[in-house]
PDB file of C-alpha atoms in Angstrom:
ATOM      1  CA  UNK N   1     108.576  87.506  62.332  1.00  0.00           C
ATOM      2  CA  UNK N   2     107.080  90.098  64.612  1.00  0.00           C
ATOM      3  CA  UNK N   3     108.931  93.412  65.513  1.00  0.00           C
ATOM      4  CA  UNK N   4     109.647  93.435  69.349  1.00  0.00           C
ATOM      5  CA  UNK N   5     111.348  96.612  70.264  1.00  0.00           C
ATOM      6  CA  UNK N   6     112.385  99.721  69.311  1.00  0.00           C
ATOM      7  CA  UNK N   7     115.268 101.485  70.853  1.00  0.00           C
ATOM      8  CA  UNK N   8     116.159 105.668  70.673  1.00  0.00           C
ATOM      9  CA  UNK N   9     119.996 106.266  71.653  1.00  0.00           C
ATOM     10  CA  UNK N  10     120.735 109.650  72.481  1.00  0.00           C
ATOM     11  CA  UNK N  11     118.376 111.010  69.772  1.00  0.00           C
ATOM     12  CA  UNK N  12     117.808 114.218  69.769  1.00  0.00           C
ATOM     13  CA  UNK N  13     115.816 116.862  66.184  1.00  0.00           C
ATOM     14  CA  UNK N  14     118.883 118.432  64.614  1.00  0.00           C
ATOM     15  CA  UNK N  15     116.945 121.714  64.877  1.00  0.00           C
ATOM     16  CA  UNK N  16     117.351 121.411  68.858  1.00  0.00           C
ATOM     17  CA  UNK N  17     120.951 120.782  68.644  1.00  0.00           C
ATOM     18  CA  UNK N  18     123.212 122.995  71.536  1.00  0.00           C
ATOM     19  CA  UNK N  19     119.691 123.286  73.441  1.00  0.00           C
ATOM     20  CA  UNK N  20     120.804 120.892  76.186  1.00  0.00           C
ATOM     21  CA  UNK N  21     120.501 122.907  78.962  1.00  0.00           C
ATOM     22  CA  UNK N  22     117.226 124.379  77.796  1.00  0.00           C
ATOM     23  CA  UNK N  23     113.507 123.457  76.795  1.00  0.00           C
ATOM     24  CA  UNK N  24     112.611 121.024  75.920  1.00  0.00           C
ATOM     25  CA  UNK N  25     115.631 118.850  76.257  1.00  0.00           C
ATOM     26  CA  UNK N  26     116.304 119.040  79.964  1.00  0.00           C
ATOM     27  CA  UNK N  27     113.472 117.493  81.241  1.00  0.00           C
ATOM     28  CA  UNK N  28     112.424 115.361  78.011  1.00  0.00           C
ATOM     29  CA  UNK N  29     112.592 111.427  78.823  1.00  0.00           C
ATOM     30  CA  UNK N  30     112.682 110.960  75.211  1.00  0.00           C
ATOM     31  CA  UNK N  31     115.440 113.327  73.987  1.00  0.00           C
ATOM     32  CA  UNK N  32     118.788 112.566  74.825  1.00  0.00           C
ATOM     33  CA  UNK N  33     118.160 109.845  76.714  1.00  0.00           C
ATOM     34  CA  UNK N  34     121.165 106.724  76.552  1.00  0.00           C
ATOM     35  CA  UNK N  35     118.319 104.509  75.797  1.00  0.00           C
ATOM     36  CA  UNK N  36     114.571 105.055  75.738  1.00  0.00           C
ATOM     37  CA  UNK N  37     113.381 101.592  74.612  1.00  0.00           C
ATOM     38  CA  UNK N  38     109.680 100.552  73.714  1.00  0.00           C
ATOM     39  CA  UNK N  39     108.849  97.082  73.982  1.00  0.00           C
ATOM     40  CA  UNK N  40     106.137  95.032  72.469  1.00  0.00           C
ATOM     41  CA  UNK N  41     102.914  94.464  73.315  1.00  0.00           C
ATOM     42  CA  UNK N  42     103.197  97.545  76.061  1.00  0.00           C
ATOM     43  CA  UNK N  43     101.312 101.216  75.284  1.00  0.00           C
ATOM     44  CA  UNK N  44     103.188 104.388  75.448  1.00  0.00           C
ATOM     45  CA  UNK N  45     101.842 107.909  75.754  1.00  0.00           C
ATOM     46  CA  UNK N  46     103.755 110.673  74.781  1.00  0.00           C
ATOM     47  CA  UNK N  47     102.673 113.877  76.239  1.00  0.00           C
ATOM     48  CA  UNK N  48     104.395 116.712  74.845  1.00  0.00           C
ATOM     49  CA  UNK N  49     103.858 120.956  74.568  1.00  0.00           C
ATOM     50  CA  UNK N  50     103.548 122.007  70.566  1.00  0.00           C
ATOM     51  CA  UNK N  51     107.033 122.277  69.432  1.00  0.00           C
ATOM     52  CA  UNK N  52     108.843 119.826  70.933  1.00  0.00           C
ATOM     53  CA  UNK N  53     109.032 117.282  68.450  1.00  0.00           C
ATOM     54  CA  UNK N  54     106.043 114.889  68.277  1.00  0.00           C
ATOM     55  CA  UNK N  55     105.224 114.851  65.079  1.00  0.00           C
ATOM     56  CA  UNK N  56     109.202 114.636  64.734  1.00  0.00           C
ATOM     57  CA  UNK N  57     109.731 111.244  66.900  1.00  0.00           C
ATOM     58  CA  UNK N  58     106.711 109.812  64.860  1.00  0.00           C
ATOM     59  CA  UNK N  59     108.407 110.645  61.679  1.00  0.00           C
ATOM     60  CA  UNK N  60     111.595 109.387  62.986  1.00  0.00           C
ATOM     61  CA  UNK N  61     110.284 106.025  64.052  1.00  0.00           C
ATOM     62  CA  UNK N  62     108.494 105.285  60.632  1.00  0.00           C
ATOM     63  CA  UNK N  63     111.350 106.445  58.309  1.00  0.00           C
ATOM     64  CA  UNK N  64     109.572 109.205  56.993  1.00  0.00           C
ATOM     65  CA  UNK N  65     112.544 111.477  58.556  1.00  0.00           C
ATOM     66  CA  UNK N  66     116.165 111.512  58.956  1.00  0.00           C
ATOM     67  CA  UNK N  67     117.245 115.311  60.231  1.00  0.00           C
ATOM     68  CA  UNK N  68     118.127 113.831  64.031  1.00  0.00           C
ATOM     69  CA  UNK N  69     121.311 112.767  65.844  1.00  0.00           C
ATOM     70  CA  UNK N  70     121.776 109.331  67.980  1.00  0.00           C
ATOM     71  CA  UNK N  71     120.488 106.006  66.862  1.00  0.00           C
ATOM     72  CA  UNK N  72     117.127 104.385  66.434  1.00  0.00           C
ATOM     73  CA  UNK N  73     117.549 100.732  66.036  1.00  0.00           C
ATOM     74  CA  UNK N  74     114.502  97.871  65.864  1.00  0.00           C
ATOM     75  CA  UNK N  75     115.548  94.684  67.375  1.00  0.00           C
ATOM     76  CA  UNK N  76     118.835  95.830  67.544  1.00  0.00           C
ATOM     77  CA  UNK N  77     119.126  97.530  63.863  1.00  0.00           C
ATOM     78  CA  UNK N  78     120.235 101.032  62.764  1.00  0.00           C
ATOM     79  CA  UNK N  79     117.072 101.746  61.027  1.00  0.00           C
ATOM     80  CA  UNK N  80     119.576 104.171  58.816  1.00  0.00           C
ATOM     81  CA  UNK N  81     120.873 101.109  57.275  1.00  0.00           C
ATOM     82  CA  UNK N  82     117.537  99.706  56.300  1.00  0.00           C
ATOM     83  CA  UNK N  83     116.987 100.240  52.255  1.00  0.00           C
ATOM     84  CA  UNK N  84     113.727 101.054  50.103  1.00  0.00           C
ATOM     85  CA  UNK N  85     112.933  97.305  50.165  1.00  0.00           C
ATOM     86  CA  UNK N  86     112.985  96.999  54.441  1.00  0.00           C
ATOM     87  CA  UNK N  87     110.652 100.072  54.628  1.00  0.00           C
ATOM     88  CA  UNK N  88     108.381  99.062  52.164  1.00  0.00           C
ATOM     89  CA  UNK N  89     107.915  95.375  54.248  1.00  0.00           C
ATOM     90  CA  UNK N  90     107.820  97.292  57.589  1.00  0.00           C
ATOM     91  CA  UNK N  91     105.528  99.763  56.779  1.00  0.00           C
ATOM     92  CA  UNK N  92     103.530  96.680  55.472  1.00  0.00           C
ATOM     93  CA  UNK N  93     103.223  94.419  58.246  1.00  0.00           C
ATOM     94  CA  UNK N  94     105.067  96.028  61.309  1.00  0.00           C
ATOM     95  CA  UNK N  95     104.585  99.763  61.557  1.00  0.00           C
ATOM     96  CA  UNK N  96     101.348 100.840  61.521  1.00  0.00           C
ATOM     97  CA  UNK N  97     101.803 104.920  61.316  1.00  0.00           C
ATOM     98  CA  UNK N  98      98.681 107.871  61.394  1.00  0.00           C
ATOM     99  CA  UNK N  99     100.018 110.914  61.380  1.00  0.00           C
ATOM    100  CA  UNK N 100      98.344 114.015  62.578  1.00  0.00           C
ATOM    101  CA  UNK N 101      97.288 115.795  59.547  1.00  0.00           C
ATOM    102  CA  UNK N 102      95.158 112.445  58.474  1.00  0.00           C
ATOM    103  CA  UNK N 103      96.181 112.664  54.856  1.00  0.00           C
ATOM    104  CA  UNK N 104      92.684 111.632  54.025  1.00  0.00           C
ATOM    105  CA  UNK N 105      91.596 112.017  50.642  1.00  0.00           C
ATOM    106  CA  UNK N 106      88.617 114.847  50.429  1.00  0.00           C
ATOM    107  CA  UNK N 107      87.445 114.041  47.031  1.00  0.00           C
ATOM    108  CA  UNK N 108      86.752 110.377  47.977  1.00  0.00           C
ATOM    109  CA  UNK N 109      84.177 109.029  50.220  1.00  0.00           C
ATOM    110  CA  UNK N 110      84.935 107.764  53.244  1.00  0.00           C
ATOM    111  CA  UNK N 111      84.891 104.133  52.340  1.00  0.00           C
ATOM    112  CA  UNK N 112      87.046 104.685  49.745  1.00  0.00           C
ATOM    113  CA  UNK N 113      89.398 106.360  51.720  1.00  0.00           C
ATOM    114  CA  UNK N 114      89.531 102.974  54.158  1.00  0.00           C
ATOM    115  CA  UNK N 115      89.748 100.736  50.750  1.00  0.00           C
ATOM    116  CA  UNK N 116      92.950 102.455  48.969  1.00  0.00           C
ATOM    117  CA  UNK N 117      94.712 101.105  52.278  1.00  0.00           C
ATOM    118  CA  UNK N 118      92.891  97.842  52.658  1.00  0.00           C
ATOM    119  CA  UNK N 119      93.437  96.918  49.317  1.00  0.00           C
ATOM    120  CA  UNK N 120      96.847  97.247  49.640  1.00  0.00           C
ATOM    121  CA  UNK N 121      96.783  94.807  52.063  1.00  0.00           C
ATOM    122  CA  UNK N 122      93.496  92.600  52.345  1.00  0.00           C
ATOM    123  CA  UNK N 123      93.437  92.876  56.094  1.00  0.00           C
ATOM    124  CA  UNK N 124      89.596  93.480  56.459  1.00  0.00           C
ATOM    125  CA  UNK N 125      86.639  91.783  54.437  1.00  0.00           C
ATOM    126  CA  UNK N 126      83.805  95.158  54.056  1.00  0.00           C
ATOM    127  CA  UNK N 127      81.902  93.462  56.642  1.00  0.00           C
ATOM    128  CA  UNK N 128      84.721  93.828  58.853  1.00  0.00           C
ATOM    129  CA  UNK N 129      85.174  97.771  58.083  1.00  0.00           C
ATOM    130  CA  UNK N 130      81.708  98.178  57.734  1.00  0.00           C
ATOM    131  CA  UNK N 131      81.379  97.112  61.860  1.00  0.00           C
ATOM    132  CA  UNK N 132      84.140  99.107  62.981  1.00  0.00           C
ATOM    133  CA  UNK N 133      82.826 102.314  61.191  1.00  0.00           C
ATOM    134  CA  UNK N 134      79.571 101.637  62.828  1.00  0.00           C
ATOM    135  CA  UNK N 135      81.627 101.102  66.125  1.00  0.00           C
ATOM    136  CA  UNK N 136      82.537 104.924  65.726  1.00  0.00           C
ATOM    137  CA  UNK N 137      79.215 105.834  64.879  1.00  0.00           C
ATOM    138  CA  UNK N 138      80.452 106.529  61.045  1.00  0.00           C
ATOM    139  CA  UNK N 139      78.279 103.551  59.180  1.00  0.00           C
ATOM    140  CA  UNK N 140      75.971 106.481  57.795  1.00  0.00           C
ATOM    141  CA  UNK N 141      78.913 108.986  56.884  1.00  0.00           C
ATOM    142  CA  UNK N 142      80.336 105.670  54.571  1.00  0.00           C
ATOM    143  CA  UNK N 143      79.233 107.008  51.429  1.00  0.00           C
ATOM    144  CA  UNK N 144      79.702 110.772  52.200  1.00  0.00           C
ATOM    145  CA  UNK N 145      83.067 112.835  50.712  1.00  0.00           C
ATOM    146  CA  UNK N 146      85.757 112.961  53.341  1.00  0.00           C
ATOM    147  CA  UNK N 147      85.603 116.542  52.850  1.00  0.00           C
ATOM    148  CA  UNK N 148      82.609 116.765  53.859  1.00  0.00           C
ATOM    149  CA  UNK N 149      83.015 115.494  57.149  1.00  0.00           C
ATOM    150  CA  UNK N 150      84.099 117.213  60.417  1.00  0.00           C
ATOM    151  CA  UNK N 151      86.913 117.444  61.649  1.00  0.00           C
ATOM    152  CA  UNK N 152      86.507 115.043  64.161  1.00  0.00           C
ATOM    153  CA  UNK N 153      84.872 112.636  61.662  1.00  0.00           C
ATOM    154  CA  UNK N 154      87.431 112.528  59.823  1.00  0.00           C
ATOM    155  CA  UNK N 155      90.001 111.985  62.811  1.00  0.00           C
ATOM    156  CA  UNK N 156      87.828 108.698  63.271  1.00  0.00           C
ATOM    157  CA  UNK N 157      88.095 107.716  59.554  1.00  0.00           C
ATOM    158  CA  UNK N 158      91.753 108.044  59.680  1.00  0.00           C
ATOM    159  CA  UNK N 159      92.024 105.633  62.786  1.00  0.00           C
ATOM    160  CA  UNK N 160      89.830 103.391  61.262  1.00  0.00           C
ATOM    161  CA  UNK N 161      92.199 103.251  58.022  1.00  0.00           C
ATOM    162  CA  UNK N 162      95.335 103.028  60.057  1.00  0.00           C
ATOM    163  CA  UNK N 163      93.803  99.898  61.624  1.00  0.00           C
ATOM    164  CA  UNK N 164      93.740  97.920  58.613  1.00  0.00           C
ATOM    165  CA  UNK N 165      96.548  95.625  58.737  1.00  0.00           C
ATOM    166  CA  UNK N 166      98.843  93.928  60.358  1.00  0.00           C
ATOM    167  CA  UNK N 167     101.077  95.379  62.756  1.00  0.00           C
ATOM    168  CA  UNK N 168     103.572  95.125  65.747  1.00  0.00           C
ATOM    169  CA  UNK N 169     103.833  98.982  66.632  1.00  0.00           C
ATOM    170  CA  UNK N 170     101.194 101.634  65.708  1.00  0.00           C
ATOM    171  CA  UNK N 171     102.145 105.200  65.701  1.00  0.00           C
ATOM    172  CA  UNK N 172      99.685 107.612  66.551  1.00  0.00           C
ATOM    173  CA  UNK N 173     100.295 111.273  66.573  1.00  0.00           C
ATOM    174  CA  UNK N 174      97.762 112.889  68.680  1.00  0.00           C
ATOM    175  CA  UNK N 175      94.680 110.695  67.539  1.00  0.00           C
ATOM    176  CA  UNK N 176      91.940 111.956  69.420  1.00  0.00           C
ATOM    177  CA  UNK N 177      93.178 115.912  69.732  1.00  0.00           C
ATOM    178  CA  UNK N 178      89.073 116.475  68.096  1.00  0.00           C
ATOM    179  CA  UNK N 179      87.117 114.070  69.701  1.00  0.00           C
ATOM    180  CA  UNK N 180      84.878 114.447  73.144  1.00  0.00           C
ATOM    181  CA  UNK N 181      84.894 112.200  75.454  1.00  0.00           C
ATOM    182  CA  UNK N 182      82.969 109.555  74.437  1.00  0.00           C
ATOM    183  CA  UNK N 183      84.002 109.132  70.980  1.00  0.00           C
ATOM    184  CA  UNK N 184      87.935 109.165  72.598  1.00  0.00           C
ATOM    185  CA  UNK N 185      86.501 105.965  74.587  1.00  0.00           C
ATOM    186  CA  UNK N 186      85.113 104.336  71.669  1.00  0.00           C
ATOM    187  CA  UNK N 187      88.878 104.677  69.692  1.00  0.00           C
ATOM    188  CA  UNK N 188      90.469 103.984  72.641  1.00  0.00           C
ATOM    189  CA  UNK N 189      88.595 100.202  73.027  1.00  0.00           C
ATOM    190  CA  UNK N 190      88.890  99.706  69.582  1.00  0.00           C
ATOM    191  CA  UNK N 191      92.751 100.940  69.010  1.00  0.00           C
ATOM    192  CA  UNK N 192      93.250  98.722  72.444  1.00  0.00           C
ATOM    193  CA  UNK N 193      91.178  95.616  71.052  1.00  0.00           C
ATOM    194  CA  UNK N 194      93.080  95.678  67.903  1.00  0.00           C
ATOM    195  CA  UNK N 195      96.643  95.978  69.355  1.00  0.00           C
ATOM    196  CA  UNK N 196      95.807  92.926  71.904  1.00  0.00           C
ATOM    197  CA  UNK N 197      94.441  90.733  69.470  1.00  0.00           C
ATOM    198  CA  UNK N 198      97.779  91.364  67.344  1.00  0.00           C
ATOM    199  CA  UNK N 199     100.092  91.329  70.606  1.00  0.00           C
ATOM    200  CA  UNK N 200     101.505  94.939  69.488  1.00  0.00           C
ATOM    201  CA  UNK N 201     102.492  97.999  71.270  1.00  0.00           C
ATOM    202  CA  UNK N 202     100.997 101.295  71.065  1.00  0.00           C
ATOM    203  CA  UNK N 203     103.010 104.676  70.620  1.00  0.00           C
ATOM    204  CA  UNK N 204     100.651 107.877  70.860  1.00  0.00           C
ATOM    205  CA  UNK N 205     101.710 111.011  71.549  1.00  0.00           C
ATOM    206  CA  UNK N 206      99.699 113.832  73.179  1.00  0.00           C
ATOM    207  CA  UNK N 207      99.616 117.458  73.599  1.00  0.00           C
ATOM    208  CA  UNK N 208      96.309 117.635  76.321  1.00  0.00           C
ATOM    209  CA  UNK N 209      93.443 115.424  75.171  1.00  0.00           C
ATOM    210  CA  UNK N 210      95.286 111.597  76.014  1.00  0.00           C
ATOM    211  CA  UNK N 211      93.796 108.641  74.260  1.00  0.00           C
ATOM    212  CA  UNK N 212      91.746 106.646  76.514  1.00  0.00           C
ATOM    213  CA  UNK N 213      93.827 102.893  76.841  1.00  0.00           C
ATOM    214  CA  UNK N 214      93.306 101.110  79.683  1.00  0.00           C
ATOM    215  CA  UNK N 215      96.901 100.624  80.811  1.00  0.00           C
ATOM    216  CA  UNK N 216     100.192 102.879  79.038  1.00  0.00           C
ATOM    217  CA  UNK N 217     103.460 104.313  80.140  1.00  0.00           C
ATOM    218  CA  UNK N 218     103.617 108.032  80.012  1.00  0.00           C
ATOM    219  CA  UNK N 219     107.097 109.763  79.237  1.00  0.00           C
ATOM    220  CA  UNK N 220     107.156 113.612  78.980  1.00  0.00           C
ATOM    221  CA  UNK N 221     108.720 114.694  75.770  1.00  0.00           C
TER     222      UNK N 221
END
């Protein structure tokens, strides 16, 4: 059963707490907020200054963090009451989740980087991987370290990877903040593609350079 929404309830980084009054909480339309709810298959950009929590309400949303206040719930769930079991099935077919340090693996090449995710989950055939790598332009970097890569490159690699499998929400935490304009089309279309042809939503979060979707919300954090 697919995912449909996820809710925030007055959630607000512990480390901001008695900074109502003050930046960034006063004019966030994420923090603090009765209900900030994202609903599936919509997009959602999330254009924040550095140090306002971004990386945070990615975190937050995928489990990987607990140090807020308020309530997240998905489809009407405290996501605090979900166990290892939930998170393990969620973070296999629900949340899709790149996070903005990559986490790719420098001593492996970049298709091996893509295969210890897809063979977790045998979303893609190689063909498959092999097309959307040359879709980025990356089909003759597939063999090369990811180390050895720029860092834009490597930004690409890591959207790739977060791409395979199945999802209802994809978190993206500033996932073209190295890419020119061009190569932000070219993940845009293909993050877009992907997330229509699964009927998902779309949760990116920004600092300048946006993601290039054709249609989102945008909510200053």
């Amino acid at each position: 059963m697919k995912l449909n929404n996820i809710s925030l309830k007055r959630v607000l980084p512990v480390v901001f707490r008695g900074s109502e009054g003050e930046e960034p909480v006063a004019s966030s339309e994420v923090w603090l907020r009765e209900e900030v709810r994202f609903e599936r298959p919509e997009a959602y950009i999330i254009e924040a200054e550095s140090g306002t929590g971004k990386s945070s309400l990615c975190a937050y949303i995928y489990g990987a963090r607990t140090d807020y206040d308020g309530t997240i719930e998905m489809d009407g769930r405290d996501i605090r009451t979900l166990g290892i079991d939930d998170w393990c099935e969620l973070r296999r077919t629900q949340l899709a989740y790149l996070p903005q340090e990559m986490r790719l693996f420098g001593e492996l090449t970049v298709m091996e980087n893509i295969e210890v995710k897809n063979a977790l989950t045998g979303f893609l055939t190689h063909d498959e991987i092999m097309e959307r790598l040359r879709e980025l332009e990356l089909d003759g970097k597939a063999s090369r370290k990811a180390a050895q890569l720029s860092v834009g490159q490597q930004q690409r690699v890591a959207i790739v990877r977060a791409l395979c499998q199945p999802f209802s929400f994809l978190l993206i935490d500033e996932p073209v903040s190295h890419l020119d304009a061009r190569n932000n089309a070219a993940v845009g279309a293909m993050i877009a593609r992907e997330a229509a042809r699964q009927e998902a939503s779309v949760i990116a979060t920004s600092v300048g350079n946006k993601i290039s979707l054709p249609s989102f919300r945008l909510l200053n954090l």
